[in-house]
């Protein structure tokens, strides 16, 4: 009796395991179809080896995570609870959940550039909430339809493979498919080892495309977003962020400012801190903040101050001598003491915005609605520094988080001149009156800069990164925040063709 029961148990388990492999094989096909969206989310490889690696990785990695899911869920259930009808039903539900989760992850990756993770939860919730509120009925029907289609597929495959198990066992193509997947798995890892050793960024930039794959490095993240000068690297073995190959596409047509004002703004830039403090002592209405973040490179600071953009776009704009998009007859700019901006300088002494190379004797216009004053960074080996910013506007100096030079011009145009839509369209600086977060991007000396609250992330010319404290300047030991940097790089490249 015991032997008979044990034999029946073994037979059921054996059948369920055999069915489970065919059920998993069918789900590999489904997940391969869903995961195709990952391959179209980023720029395509540029070499044959890059395409080969993309194909073998897509095939083997997707198959691998599907099989692992089977081993961790359906396989142990079949051993401890060998009742075919119940196992098939539970397997269909589990597989539906897994395939639906992969679909959601693919949607998030296609739109945001990173996978589901807890650190990016606010951005993911915002994306889904925006989609739901934008068209609630259509979104609900579409999302529900996908889940129901997946569930129907799972139930159909579950029943079909169980009732045709004997015939399926006679097919030999499964063996060839399994062998092919194993070869692709070994080949993909071999290619990656070779590419990582030989700095083949066309391959390593695909590290984080598929879920649960290689962790993204700073180099692969920059390569993926076309921010590495690969040709120069091959010639000089020096990976550089190369702004010289970047073009600037001005947003057109410029937004119209219907209710713009005639406010006057004075921006005073001092060459050193002593001159700034001497001037401030004569201006009791100026308030200060110590969280003014500016590049060490003076011209990069001035460029951001005029255009509201990082110096990433400095070369193409200066080469073509393009005026800032926000400029117009009613929104003029008078520049005093900075020769590099003479081509956009207005002769109107009562311009909307006045940018002055100031000293202790500089005077503020009597009709100035707002005044900003700061000193340029002193020469050092750093990339960025925090210094003191003075303003006659109490709201500005009480703003949470770091303030950049681009924020000054964005606030001037967006708030004081009442052209918020134009400022948002043409600048990466934040209108401090409309600021909703404490993040920002910049670029100086071929270094990508992104900050979030007090943490500043610098990715240098070698593709290495470091985090530093904005307030104290010390290094912060923290891993690369991929979701945040993906968003920051997208923001930086907003005006590239």
Coordinates of C-alpha atoms in Angstrom, one line a residue:
X1 CA 0.0 0.0 0.0
X2 CA 2.7 2.4 0.9
X3 CA 4.7 1.5 -2.2
X4 CA 1.6 2.1 -4.3
X5 CA 1.0 5.5 -2.8
X6 CA 4.7 6.4 -3.2
X7 CA 4.6 5.2 -6.8
X8 CA 1.4 7.3 -7.5
X9 CA 3.0 10.3 -5.8
X10 CA 6.2 10.0 -7.9
X11 CA 4.2 9.6 -11.1
X12 CA 2.2 12.8 -10.4
X13 CA 5.3 14.7 -9.5
X14 CA 7.1 13.4 -12.7
X15 CA 4.2 14.4 -14.9
X16 CA 3.9 17.8 -13.3
X17 CA 7.6 18.5 -13.7
X18 CA 7.4 17.5 -17.3
X19 CA 4.3 19.6 -17.8
X20 CA 6.1 22.5 -16.0
X21 CA 9.0 22.5 -18.4
X22 CA 6.7 22.8 -21.4
X23 CA 4.6 25.4 -19.7
X24 CA 7.8 27.4 -19.0
X25 CA 8.9 26.9 -22.6
X26 CA 5.7 28.5 -23.8
X27 CA 6.2 31.4 -21.4
X28 CA 9.7 31.9 -22.7
X29 CA 8.1 32.7 -26.0
X30 CA 5.6 35.1 -24.4
X31 CA 8.3 36.9 -22.4
X32 CA 10.6 37.1 -25.4
X33 CA 7.8 38.9 -27.3
X34 CA 7.2 41.3 -24.4
X35 CA 10.9 42.0 -23.9
X36 CA 11.3 43.1 -27.5
X37 CA 10.1 46.6 -26.3
X38 CA 13.4 46.9 -24.3
X39 CA 15.4 46.6 -27.5
X40 CA 13.6 49.5 -29.1
X41 CA 13.7 51.8 -26.0
X42 CA 17.3 52.9 -26.6
X43 CA 19.5 53.7 -29.6
X44 CA 20.4 50.7 -31.7
X45 CA 24.0 49.3 -31.7
X46 CA 26.3 50.5 -34.4
X47 CA 28.4 47.4 -35.0
X48 CA 27.6 43.8 -36.0
X49 CA 29.0 42.5 -32.7
X50 CA 26.7 44.9 -30.9
X51 CA 23.7 43.5 -32.7
X52 CA 24.9 40.0 -32.1
X53 CA 25.3 40.6 -28.4
X54 CA 21.9 42.3 -28.2
X55 CA 20.2 39.2 -29.9
X56 CA 22.0 36.5 -27.9
X57 CA 21.5 38.4 -24.6
X58 CA 17.8 39.0 -25.3
X59 CA 17.3 35.3 -26.1
X60 CA 19.4 33.8 -23.3
X61 CA 18.7 36.3 -20.5
X62 CA 14.9 36.4 -21.0
X63 CA 14.9 32.6 -21.1
X64 CA 17.1 32.4 -18.0
X65 CA 14.9 34.6 -15.8
X66 CA 11.8 32.7 -17.0
X67 CA 13.3 29.4 -16.0
X68 CA 14.5 30.8 -12.7
X69 CA 11.0 32.0 -12.0
X70 CA 9.7 28.4 -12.7
X71 CA 12.4 26.9 -10.4
X72 CA 11.5 29.3 -7.5
X73 CA 7.7 29.0 -7.8
X74 CA 6.1 26.2 -9.7
X75 CA 8.8 23.6 -9.2
X76 CA 8.6 23.6 -5.3
X77 CA 4.8 23.7 -5.5
X78 CA 4.8 20.6 -7.7
X79 CA 6.9 18.8 -5.1
X80 CA 4.9 19.6 -2.0
X81 CA 1.4 19.9 -3.5
X82 CA 1.2 17.5 -6.5
X83 CA -2.4 18.0 -7.5
X84 CA -2.5 18.7 -11.3
X85 CA -5.6 20.8 -11.5
X86 CA -4.7 23.1 -8.6
X87 CA -1.0 23.4 -9.7
X88 CA -2.0 24.3 -13.2
X89 CA -4.4 27.0 -12.0
X90 CA -1.8 28.5 -9.5
X91 CA 0.9 28.4 -12.2
X92 CA -1.4 30.3 -14.6
X93 CA -2.0 33.0 -12.0
X94 CA 1.7 33.2 -11.0
X95 CA 2.8 33.4 -14.6
X96 CA 0.2 36.1 -15.3
X97 CA 1.5 38.1 -12.4
X98 CA 5.1 37.7 -13.6
X99 CA 4.3 38.6 -17.3
X100 CA 2.2 41.6 -16.2
X101 CA 5.0 42.8 -14.0
X102 CA 7.4 42.5 -16.9
X103 CA 5.0 44.4 -19.1
X104 CA 4.8 47.2 -16.5
X105 CA 8.6 47.3 -16.2
X106 CA 9.0 47.5 -20.0
X107 CA 6.5 50.4 -20.1
X108 CA 8.4 52.2 -17.3
X109 CA 11.8 51.6 -19.0
X110 CA 10.5 52.8 -22.4
X111 CA 9.3 56.0 -20.8
X112 CA 11.8 56.7 -18.1
X113 CA 14.9 54.8 -19.1
X114 CA 15.2 52.6 -16.0
X115 CA 13.5 49.6 -14.4
X116 CA 11.1 49.3 -11.5
X117 CA 12.9 50.0 -8.3
X118 CA 12.2 51.6 -4.9
X119 CA 14.5 54.6 -5.3
X120 CA 12.6 55.8 -8.3
X121 CA 9.1 55.1 -6.9
X122 CA 8.0 58.7 -6.9
X123 CA 8.9 59.1 -10.6
X124 CA 7.2 55.8 -11.5
X125 CA 4.0 56.6 -9.6
X126 CA 3.9 60.1 -11.3
X127 CA 4.2 58.5 -14.7
X128 CA 1.4 56.0 -14.1
X129 CA -0.8 58.6 -12.4
X130 CA -0.4 61.0 -15.3
X131 CA -1.3 58.2 -17.7
X132 CA -4.3 57.2 -15.7
X133 CA -5.6 60.8 -15.2
X134 CA -5.0 61.8 -18.8
X135 CA -7.4 59.1 -20.1
X136 CA -8.7 57.0 -17.2
X137 CA -11.2 54.9 -19.2
X138 CA -8.8 54.1 -22.1
X139 CA -5.9 53.3 -19.7
X140 CA -8.1 51.1 -17.5
X141 CA -9.4 49.2 -20.5
X142 CA -6.0 48.9 -22.1
X143 CA -4.2 47.7 -18.9
X144 CA -7.0 45.4 -17.9
X145 CA -7.2 44.0 -21.4
X146 CA -3.5 43.2 -21.3
X147 CA -3.8 41.3 -18.0
X148 CA -6.8 39.4 -19.2
X149 CA -5.1 38.4 -22.5
X150 CA -2.0 37.2 -20.5
X151 CA -4.3 35.2 -18.2
X152 CA -6.2 33.7 -21.1
X153 CA -2.8 32.7 -22.7
X154 CA -1.7 31.1 -19.5
X155 CA -4.9 29.1 -19.0
X156 CA -4.8 28.0 -22.6
X157 CA -1.2 26.9 -22.6
X158 CA -1.6 25.3 -19.2
X159 CA -4.5 23.1 -20.3
X160 CA -3.0 22.4 -23.8
X161 CA 0.4 21.2 -22.5
X162 CA -1.2 19.0 -19.9
X163 CA -3.6 17.3 -22.2
X164 CA -1.0 16.9 -25.0
X165 CA 1.9 16.0 -22.8
X166 CA 2.6 12.6 -24.3
X167 CA 2.7 14.0 -27.9
X168 CA 4.9 17.0 -26.8
X169 CA 7.4 14.6 -25.3
X170 CA 8.0 13.1 -28.8
X171 CA 9.1 16.4 -30.2
X172 CA 12.9 16.9 -30.5
X173 CA 12.9 20.7 -31.2
X174 CA 12.8 21.5 -27.5
X175 CA 16.2 19.9 -27.1
X176 CA 17.7 22.0 -29.9
X177 CA 16.0 25.1 -28.5
X178 CA 17.5 24.4 -25.0
X179 CA 20.9 23.8 -26.5
X180 CA 20.7 27.1 -28.5
X181 CA 19.7 29.0 -25.4
X182 CA 22.6 27.6 -23.4
X183 CA 25.1 28.5 -26.3
X184 CA 23.6 32.0 -26.4
X185 CA 23.9 32.3 -22.7
X186 CA 27.6 31.4 -22.7
X187 CA 28.2 33.5 -25.8
X188 CA 26.6 36.6 -24.4
X189 CA 28.8 36.5 -21.2
X190 CA 31.9 35.8 -23.2
X191 CA 31.2 38.8 -25.5
X192 CA 30.6 41.0 -22.5
X193 CA 33.8 40.0 -20.8
X194 CA 35.7 40.7 -24.0
X195 CA 33.9 44.1 -24.5
X196 CA 34.5 45.1 -20.9
X197 CA 38.2 44.4 -21.2
X198 CA 38.5 46.2 -24.5
X199 CA 36.2 49.1 -23.7
X200 CA 33.7 48.3 -26.5
X201 CA 31.0 50.7 -25.4
X202 CA 28.6 49.6 -28.2
X203 CA 28.2 46.4 -26.1
X204 CA 28.7 47.6 -22.5
X205 CA 26.2 50.4 -22.9
X206 CA 23.5 47.6 -23.1
X207 CA 24.3 46.5 -19.6
X208 CA 21.1 47.7 -18.0
X209 CA 18.7 47.3 -20.9
X210 CA 17.1 44.0 -19.8
X211 CA 15.8 43.6 -16.2
X212 CA 18.0 41.9 -13.6
X213 CA 21.0 42.2 -15.9
X214 CA 24.5 43.8 -15.4
X215 CA 24.4 46.9 -13.1
X216 CA 25.0 50.1 -15.0
X217 CA 28.3 51.9 -14.6
X218 CA 29.0 55.6 -15.1
X219 CA 30.8 54.8 -18.4
X220 CA 28.0 52.6 -19.8
X221 CA 25.4 55.2 -18.8
X222 CA 27.2 57.9 -20.6
X223 CA 27.9 55.7 -23.6
X224 CA 24.3 54.7 -23.8
X225 CA 23.3 58.4 -24.0
X226 CA 26.0 59.2 -26.6
X227 CA 28.0 61.4 -24.2
X228 CA 31.3 59.7 -24.8
X229 CA 33.9 60.7 -27.4
X230 CA 34.7 57.1 -28.5
X231 CA 36.9 58.1 -31.4
X232 CA 39.2 60.2 -29.2
X233 CA 39.3 57.4 -26.7
X234 CA 40.5 54.9 -29.3
X235 CA 43.2 57.4 -30.4
X236 CA 44.3 58.7 -27.1
X237 CA 42.9 56.2 -24.6
X238 CA 41.1 59.0 -22.9
X239 CA 37.3 58.8 -22.6
X240 CA 35.9 62.3 -22.7
X241 CA 32.6 63.9 -22.6
X242 CA 32.8 65.8 -25.8
X243 CA 30.7 68.9 -26.2
X244 CA 32.3 69.8 -29.5
X245 CA 30.2 67.2 -31.4
X246 CA 27.0 68.5 -29.8
X247 CA 24.6 70.7 -31.7
X248 CA 22.0 73.1 -30.2
X249 CA 18.5 73.1 -31.5
X250 CA 16.6 76.1 -30.2
X251 CA 13.0 75.5 -29.3
X252 CA 10.8 77.1 -32.0
X253 CA 8.5 78.9 -32.2
X254 CA 9.2 80.8 -28.9
X255 CA 6.2 80.9 -26.5
X256 CA 4.3 84.1 -26.5
X257 CA 4.2 86.2 -23.3
X258 CA 0.7 87.7 -23.2
X259 CA 0.9 89.4 -19.8
X260 CA 4.6 90.2 -19.6
X261 CA 5.7 93.0 -17.3
X262 CA 8.2 95.8 -17.6
X263 CA 10.2 94.9 -14.5
X264 CA 13.9 95.7 -14.3
X265 CA 16.4 93.3 -12.9
X266 CA 20.0 94.0 -12.1
X267 CA 22.5 91.1 -11.9
X268 CA 25.9 92.2 -10.4
X269 CA 28.8 89.9 -10.9
X270 CA 31.9 90.6 -8.8
X271 CA 35.4 89.3 -9.5
X272 CA 36.2 88.5 -5.9
X273 CA 34.4 88.1 -2.6
X274 CA 35.9 91.1 -0.9
X275 CA 34.5 93.4 -3.4
X276 CA 31.1 91.7 -3.1
X277 CA 31.1 92.1 0.7
X278 CA 32.1 95.8 0.5
X279 CA 29.2 96.4 -1.9
X280 CA 26.7 94.5 0.2
X281 CA 27.6 96.6 3.3
X282 CA 26.1 99.6 1.5
X283 CA 23.0 97.7 0.5
X284 CA 21.0 96.8 3.7
X285 CA 18.1 95.4 1.7
X286 CA 20.1 92.5 0.2
X287 CA 19.6 89.1 1.9
X288 CA 22.0 86.1 1.5
X289 CA 22.1 82.4 0.9
X290 CA 25.2 80.2 1.1
X291 CA 23.8 77.6 -1.3
X292 CA 24.8 79.2 -4.6
X293 CA 26.3 76.4 -6.8
X294 CA 28.5 77.7 -9.7
X295 CA 31.2 76.2 -11.9
X296 CA 34.8 77.1 -11.2
X297 CA 35.2 78.0 -14.9
X298 CA 34.1 81.6 -15.1
X299 CA 32.9 81.6 -18.7
X300 CA 30.6 78.5 -17.9
X301 CA 29.0 80.5 -15.1
X302 CA 28.4 83.5 -17.2
X303 CA 27.0 81.4 -20.1
X304 CA 24.5 79.8 -17.8
X305 CA 23.7 83.2 -16.3
X306 CA 22.8 84.6 -19.8
X307 CA 21.2 81.6 -21.5
X308 CA 19.8 79.6 -18.6
X309 CA 21.6 76.6 -20.0
X310 CA 24.6 74.4 -19.0
X311 CA 27.9 75.0 -20.8
X312 CA 27.2 71.8 -22.6
X313 CA 25.7 74.0 -25.3
X314 CA 28.3 76.8 -25.2
X315 CA 30.4 75.7 -28.2
X316 CA 27.6 75.5 -30.8
X317 CA 25.8 78.7 -29.5
X318 CA 29.0 80.8 -29.5
X319 CA 30.1 79.4 -32.8
X320 CA 26.8 80.5 -34.5
X321 CA 26.5 83.5 -32.2
X322 CA 22.9 82.6 -31.4
X323 CA 21.1 85.0 -29.1
X324 CA 19.1 83.6 -26.1
X325 CA 15.6 82.5 -27.1
X326 CA 14.1 84.6 -24.4
X327 CA 15.4 87.9 -25.9
X328 CA 13.0 90.2 -27.7
X329 CA 12.4 93.9 -28.2
X330 CA 10.5 94.1 -24.9
X331 CA 12.9 91.8 -23.1
X332 CA 16.3 93.2 -23.7
X333 CA 19.7 92.5 -22.1
X334 CA 22.4 95.1 -21.4
X335 CA 25.8 93.6 -20.7
X336 CA 28.6 95.7 -19.1
X337 CA 32.1 94.4 -18.8
X338 CA 31.8 90.9 -20.5
X339 CA 33.1 91.1 -24.1
X340 CA 32.1 87.6 -25.0
X341 CA 28.5 88.6 -25.0
X342 CA 28.8 91.8 -27.0
X343 CA 27.0 90.2 -30.0
X344 CA 23.8 90.0 -28.0
X345 CA 24.3 93.3 -26.1
X346 CA 21.5 95.9 -26.1
X347 CA 22.3 99.6 -26.3
X348 CA 19.3 100.4 -24.3
X349 CA 20.5 101.6 -20.9
X350 CA 17.1 100.9 -19.4
X351 CA 17.0 97.2 -20.5
X352 CA 14.8 94.7 -18.8
X353 CA 17.9 92.8 -17.5
X354 CA 21.2 94.4 -16.8
X355 CA 24.3 92.2 -16.3
X356 CA 27.2 94.0 -14.9
X357 CA 30.9 93.2 -14.1
X358 CA 30.7 95.0 -10.8
X359 CA 33.0 96.5 -8.1
X360 CA 32.5 98.4 -4.9
X361 CA 31.5 101.6 -6.8
X362 CA 28.7 100.0 -8.9
X363 CA 25.3 101.4 -8.4
X364 CA 21.9 99.7 -8.7
X365 CA 19.3 101.3 -11.0
X366 CA 16.7 103.2 -9.0
X367 CA 13.8 101.4 -10.8
X368 CA 15.3 97.9 -10.3
X369 CA 12.6 95.5 -9.3
X370 CA 15.0 92.8 -8.2
X371 CA 18.8 92.7 -7.6
X372 CA 21.1 89.7 -7.6
X373 CA 24.8 89.9 -6.5
X374 CA 27.5 87.2 -6.3
X375 CA 31.2 86.8 -6.8
X376 CA 32.8 84.5 -9.4
X377 CA 34.6 81.4 -8.1
X378 CA 38.3 81.7 -7.5
X379 CA 40.5 79.6 -9.6
X380 CA 41.1 76.1 -8.2
X381 CA 41.4 72.5 -9.2
X382 CA 37.7 71.8 -8.6
X383 CA 34.7 71.7 -10.9
X384 CA 32.0 73.4 -8.9
X385 CA 31.8 75.3 -5.7
X386 CA 29.1 76.7 -3.4
X387 CA 29.3 80.3 -2.5
X388 CA 27.1 83.2 -1.3
X389 CA 24.3 84.8 -3.3
X390 CA 22.7 88.0 -2.3
X391 CA 19.2 89.1 -3.5
X392 CA 16.7 91.8 -2.7
X393 CA 14.0 89.2 -3.0
X394 CA 13.5 87.4 0.3
X395 CA 11.7 84.5 -1.5
X396 CA 14.8 83.7 -3.6
X397 CA 17.2 83.3 -0.7
X398 CA 14.7 81.2 1.3
X399 CA 14.4 78.7 -1.5
X400 CA 15.1 75.1 -0.5
X401 CA 18.0 73.4 -2.2
X402 CA 20.9 74.7 -4.3
X403 CA 20.6 77.7 -6.6
X404 CA 22.5 77.8 -9.9
X405 CA 23.3 80.8 -12.2
X406 CA 20.7 79.5 -14.7
X407 CA 18.1 79.7 -12.0
X408 CA 18.7 83.5 -11.8
X409 CA 17.8 84.2 -15.4
X410 CA 15.0 81.6 -15.4
X411 CA 13.5 83.4 -12.4
X412 CA 14.0 86.8 -14.0
X413 CA 12.3 85.9 -17.2
X414 CA 9.7 83.5 -15.7
X415 CA 8.6 85.4 -12.7
X416 CA 9.6 89.1 -12.8
X417 CA 9.0 89.5 -16.5
X418 CA 6.0 87.1 -16.3
X419 CA 7.1 84.8 -19.1
X420 CA 7.0 81.5 -17.3
X421 CA 6.1 79.4 -20.4
X422 CA 9.0 80.9 -22.3
X423 CA 11.5 80.4 -19.5
X424 CA 10.4 76.7 -19.1
X425 CA 10.6 76.2 -22.9
X426 CA 14.0 77.7 -23.5
X427 CA 16.0 77.1 -20.3
X428 CA 17.1 74.3 -18.0
X429 CA 17.3 76.7 -15.0
X430 CA 14.4 76.7 -12.5
X431 CA 12.0 79.5 -11.8
X432 CA 12.6 79.7 -8.1
X433 CA 9.0 80.8 -7.6
X434 CA 7.7 77.6 -9.3
X435 CA 10.3 75.2 -8.1
X436 CA 8.8 71.8 -7.2
X437 CA 12.0 69.8 -6.4
X438 CA 15.6 70.3 -5.3
X439 CA 17.4 68.7 -8.3
X440 CA 19.4 70.2 -11.2
X441 CA 22.0 69.5 -13.9
X442 CA 25.0 71.3 -15.1
X443 CA 28.1 70.8 -17.2
X444 CA 31.6 72.2 -17.0
X445 CA 35.2 71.3 -18.0
X446 CA 33.9 68.1 -19.7
X447 CA 32.3 66.9 -16.5
X448 CA 28.6 66.1 -16.1
X449 CA 27.1 67.5 -12.9
X450 CA 23.8 66.6 -11.3
X451 CA 22.6 67.4 -7.8
X452 CA 19.8 66.2 -5.7
X453 CA 19.3 68.0 -2.3
X454 CA 22.8 68.2 -0.8
X455 CA 24.3 65.5 -2.9
X456 CA 26.3 66.5 -6.0
X457 CA 27.2 63.7 -8.5
X458 CA 30.2 64.4 -10.8
X459 CA 31.0 62.1 -13.7
X460 CA 34.5 63.0 -14.9
X461 CA 36.3 62.6 -18.2
X462 CA 37.3 59.0 -17.4
X463 CA 33.8 57.9 -16.9
X464 CA 34.3 57.7 -13.1
X465 CA 31.9 59.2 -10.7
X466 CA 31.9 60.6 -7.2
X467 CA 29.3 62.1 -4.9
X468 CA 30.1 65.1 -2.8
X469 CA 28.3 67.1 -0.2
X470 CA 27.2 70.5 -1.5
X471 CA 27.3 72.2 1.9
X472 CA 30.5 70.7 3.2
X473 CA 32.4 69.6 0.1
X474 CA 33.4 66.1 1.5
X475 CA 33.0 62.9 -0.5
X476 CA 29.9 60.8 0.1
X477 CA 30.3 57.0 -0.2
X478 CA 27.2 56.1 -2.2
X479 CA 26.4 53.9 -5.2
X480 CA 25.5 55.4 -8.6
X481 CA 21.8 56.5 -8.5
X482 CA 21.0 55.3 -12.0
X483 CA 17.3 56.4 -12.2
X484 CA 18.2 60.0 -11.1
X485 CA 21.2 60.2 -13.5
X486 CA 19.1 58.9 -16.4
X487 CA 16.6 61.6 -15.8
X488 CA 19.4 64.2 -15.4
X489 CA 21.1 63.2 -18.7
X490 CA 17.7 63.3 -20.5
X491 CA 17.3 66.8 -19.1
X492 CA 20.8 67.9 -20.2
X493 CA 20.2 66.6 -23.8
X494 CA 16.8 68.3 -24.1
X495 CA 18.0 70.7 -26.8
X496 CA 20.0 68.3 -28.9
X497 CA 18.6 67.4 -32.3

